[in-house]
Amino acid sequence: MQGYGTNVRGLGEPRGLRELAREHALLPLRIFLGVTFIYAGLDKLTDSSFFRASGAGSIGETMHAVRDSSAIPALVDLALKSPGGFGYTIAIGELLVGIGTLLGLWARLAALGGALISLSLWLTVSWQVTPYYYGNDLAYLMAWLPLLLGGAAAFSVDALRASRRRRIR
């Protein structure tokens, strides 16, 4: 099995299954987070009640509900100044992060964006969840960290661009 495939650089050097597995290790996480964040962004953008300042299912109602129990009430107060604008910022941010992650386009930057969104949601919306491991925003934050550190080595626009740069040199 040592001669399986070629390496990322396309030089035809044999590589083993371990190297192949290592190169593709973050791909399932990338697919999951990319699809999830695209879905979350589209879900918000297609829900007219989400962007309202008040009412069931609105971002304003959610922010009012978590204001006193959040880790950073000032962040919630900032969101409450313009709930609709904050809602659009989160929705478009999730969509862009999801697309970047799924395509592997500026993957580390997309992972940073995903981590910041997850961090802000953890410190506000799910901060009061006890025990802490019931809140999913902290788990999403931790899931973004390997992609932030490792980038997108396989099946990505970043890898394609890196390969082209190496061929030009």
Tab-separated table of C-alpha atoms in Angstrom:
chain	number	residue	atom	x	y	z
A	1	MET	CA	0.000	0.000	0.000
A	2	GLN	CA	3.030	2.298	0.096
A	3	GLY	CA	2.628	3.469	-3.501
A	4	TYR	CA	-0.928	4.753	-3.075
A	5	GLY	CA	-1.579	7.978	-5.007
A	6	THR	CA	0.649	10.974	-5.354
A	7	ASN	CA	1.421	13.696	-2.919
A	8	VAL	CA	-0.235	17.122	-2.737
A	9	ARG	CA	2.555	18.744	-4.705
A	10	GLY	CA	1.889	16.456	-7.629
A	11	LEU	CA	5.514	15.316	-7.807
A	12	GLY	CA	4.504	11.675	-8.011
A	13	GLU	CA	6.276	10.653	-4.823
A	14	PRO	CA	4.675	7.587	-3.271
A	15	ARG	CA	2.923	8.031	0.018
A	16	GLY	CA	1.237	5.736	2.468
A	17	LEU	CA	-2.266	5.625	3.789
A	18	ARG	CA	-1.180	7.411	6.954
A	19	GLU	CA	-0.135	10.483	5.002
A	20	LEU	CA	-3.320	10.317	2.961
A	21	ALA	CA	-5.433	10.060	6.133
A	22	ARG	CA	-3.515	12.912	7.763
A	23	GLU	CA	-4.053	15.128	4.725
A	24	HIS	CA	-7.812	14.447	4.737
A	25	ALA	CA	-8.338	14.340	8.531
A	26	LEU	CA	-10.063	17.720	8.757
A	27	LEU	CA	-12.265	17.213	5.694
A	28	PRO	CA	-15.259	15.714	7.578
A	29	LEU	CA	-15.124	18.566	10.099
A	30	ARG	CA	-14.897	21.109	7.283
A	31	ILE	CA	-17.905	19.611	5.515
A	32	PHE	CA	-19.967	19.469	8.708
A	33	LEU	CA	-19.182	23.016	9.826
A	34	GLY	CA	-19.496	24.438	6.314
A	35	VAL	CA	-22.903	22.877	5.666
A	36	THR	CA	-24.128	23.709	9.184
A	37	PHE	CA	-23.155	27.374	8.976
A	38	ILE	CA	-24.581	27.754	5.454
A	39	TYR	CA	-27.828	26.220	6.698
A	40	ALA	CA	-27.870	28.456	9.809
A	41	GLY	CA	-27.301	31.591	7.734
A	42	LEU	CA	-29.942	30.682	5.150
A	43	ASP	CA	-32.383	29.691	7.898
A	44	LYS	CA	-32.078	33.154	9.432
A	45	LEU	CA	-32.200	34.993	6.103
A	46	THR	CA	-35.427	33.227	5.098
A	47	ASP	CA	-37.190	33.763	8.445
A	48	SER	CA	-38.837	37.190	8.370
A	49	SER	CA	-39.577	37.137	12.106
A	50	PHE	CA	-35.885	36.636	12.996
A	51	PHE	CA	-34.838	40.199	12.132
A	52	ARG	CA	-37.538	41.943	14.175
A	53	ALA	CA	-36.857	43.815	17.396
A	54	SER	CA	-39.602	41.917	19.226
A	55	GLY	CA	-41.963	38.983	18.880
A	56	ALA	CA	-41.682	35.226	18.883
A	57	GLY	CA	-38.560	33.948	17.130
A	58	SER	CA	-37.015	37.404	16.791
A	59	ILE	CA	-33.393	38.264	17.479
A	60	GLY	CA	-34.570	41.117	19.696
A	61	GLU	CA	-36.634	38.787	21.869
A	62	THR	CA	-33.721	36.368	22.162
A	63	MET	CA	-31.309	39.148	23.129
A	64	HIS	CA	-33.715	40.513	25.759
A	65	ALA	CA	-34.135	36.998	27.188
A	66	VAL	CA	-30.387	36.375	27.607
A	67	ARG	CA	-29.236	39.889	28.497
A	68	ASP	CA	-29.036	39.463	32.266
A	69	SER	CA	-27.592	35.951	32.173
A	70	SER	CA	-24.911	36.506	29.530
A	71	ALA	CA	-21.209	36.724	30.315
A	72	ILE	CA	-20.969	40.075	28.522
A	73	PRO	CA	-24.222	42.054	28.909
A	74	ALA	CA	-22.604	45.015	27.118
A	75	LEU	CA	-22.320	42.884	23.960
A	76	VAL	CA	-26.032	42.103	24.181
A	77	ASP	CA	-26.786	45.804	24.745
A	78	LEU	CA	-24.815	46.599	21.594
A	79	ALA	CA	-26.873	44.052	19.643
A	80	LEU	CA	-30.089	45.507	21.075
A	81	LYS	CA	-29.272	48.945	19.632
A	82	SER	CA	-30.044	47.493	16.208
A	83	PRO	CA	-31.425	43.954	16.498
A	84	GLY	CA	-32.160	43.705	12.783
A	85	GLY	CA	-28.672	44.858	11.817
A	86	PHE	CA	-27.120	42.461	14.307
A	87	GLY	CA	-29.303	39.647	12.970
A	88	TYR	CA	-28.239	40.336	9.381
A	89	THR	CA	-24.585	40.531	10.462
A	90	ILE	CA	-24.799	37.112	12.132
A	91	ALA	CA	-26.756	35.541	9.246
A	92	ILE	CA	-24.464	36.860	6.495
A	93	GLY	CA	-21.399	36.057	8.608
A	94	GLU	CA	-22.579	32.455	9.047
A	95	LEU	CA	-23.262	32.163	5.332
A	96	LEU	CA	-19.843	33.536	4.319
A	97	VAL	CA	-18.036	31.424	6.919
A	98	GLY	CA	-19.900	28.319	5.741
A	99	ILE	CA	-19.139	28.919	2.071
A	100	GLY	CA	-15.468	29.684	2.766
A	101	THR	CA	-15.144	26.586	4.929
A	102	LEU	CA	-16.903	24.265	2.518
A	103	LEU	CA	-14.883	25.474	-0.473
A	104	GLY	CA	-11.663	25.786	1.503
A	105	LEU	CA	-11.389	29.395	0.357
A	106	TRP	CA	-9.321	31.412	2.828
A	107	ALA	CA	-10.041	28.514	5.157
A	108	ARG	CA	-8.173	29.853	8.176
A	109	LEU	CA	-9.897	33.219	7.899
A	110	ALA	CA	-13.269	31.461	7.570
A	111	ALA	CA	-12.437	29.334	10.635
A	112	LEU	CA	-11.518	32.471	12.573
A	113	GLY	CA	-14.867	33.991	11.612
A	114	GLY	CA	-16.676	30.816	12.665
A	115	ALA	CA	-14.799	30.739	15.957
A	116	LEU	CA	-15.644	34.395	16.659
A	117	ILE	CA	-19.335	33.843	15.872
A	118	SER	CA	-19.404	30.755	18.090
A	119	LEU	CA	-17.543	32.579	20.862
A	120	SER	CA	-19.946	35.515	20.790
A	121	LEU	CA	-22.958	33.187	20.832
A	122	TRP	CA	-21.464	31.163	23.694
A	123	LEU	CA	-20.773	34.286	25.770
A	124	THR	CA	-24.281	35.628	25.181
A	125	VAL	CA	-26.991	33.173	24.137
A	126	SER	CA	-25.778	29.917	25.667
A	127	TRP	CA	-23.744	31.213	28.608
A	128	GLN	CA	-26.490	30.411	31.119
A	129	VAL	CA	-26.871	26.800	29.971
A	130	THR	CA	-25.966	24.401	32.776
A	131	PRO	CA	-24.167	22.155	32.782
A	132	TYR	CA	-21.982	23.988	30.276
A	133	TYR	CA	-21.677	20.980	27.970
A	134	TYR	CA	-25.385	21.175	27.096
A	135	GLY	CA	-24.748	24.417	25.227
A	136	ASN	CA	-23.630	23.733	21.664
A	137	ASP	CA	-21.856	27.032	20.979
A	138	LEU	CA	-18.854	26.052	23.086
A	139	ALA	CA	-18.544	22.769	21.166
A	140	TYR	CA	-18.702	24.685	17.870
A	141	LEU	CA	-16.000	27.039	19.126
A	142	MET	CA	-13.755	24.068	19.903
A	143	ALA	CA	-14.557	22.489	16.512
A	144	TRP	CA	-13.341	25.597	14.702
A	145	LEU	CA	-9.915	25.531	16.367
A	146	PRO	CA	-8.415	22.586	14.380
A	147	LEU	CA	-9.488	24.272	11.132
A	148	LEU	CA	-8.021	27.560	12.318
A	149	LEU	CA	-4.704	25.831	13.048
A	150	GLY	CA	-4.640	23.376	10.142
A	151	GLY	CA	-6.408	25.151	7.298
A	152	ALA	CA	-7.814	23.184	4.390
A	153	ALA	CA	-5.183	20.864	2.960
A	154	ALA	CA	-7.422	18.688	0.800
A	155	PHE	CA	-10.124	19.398	-1.766
A	156	SER	CA	-9.904	23.142	-1.327
A	157	VAL	CA	-9.430	26.310	-3.289
A	158	ASP	CA	-6.546	27.155	-0.932
A	159	ALA	CA	-4.721	23.908	-1.834
A	160	LEU	CA	-5.343	24.505	-5.533
A	161	ARG	CA	-3.952	28.031	-5.286
A	162	ALA	CA	-0.901	26.794	-3.337
A	163	SER	CA	-0.286	24.108	-5.944
A	164	ARG	CA	-0.403	26.679	-8.746
A	165	ARG	CA	2.001	28.968	-6.873
A	166	ARG	CA	4.471	26.081	-6.496
A	167	ARG	CA	4.292	25.302	-10.221
A	168	ILE	CA	4.968	28.934	-11.134
A	169	ARG	CA	8.157	29.070	-9.047
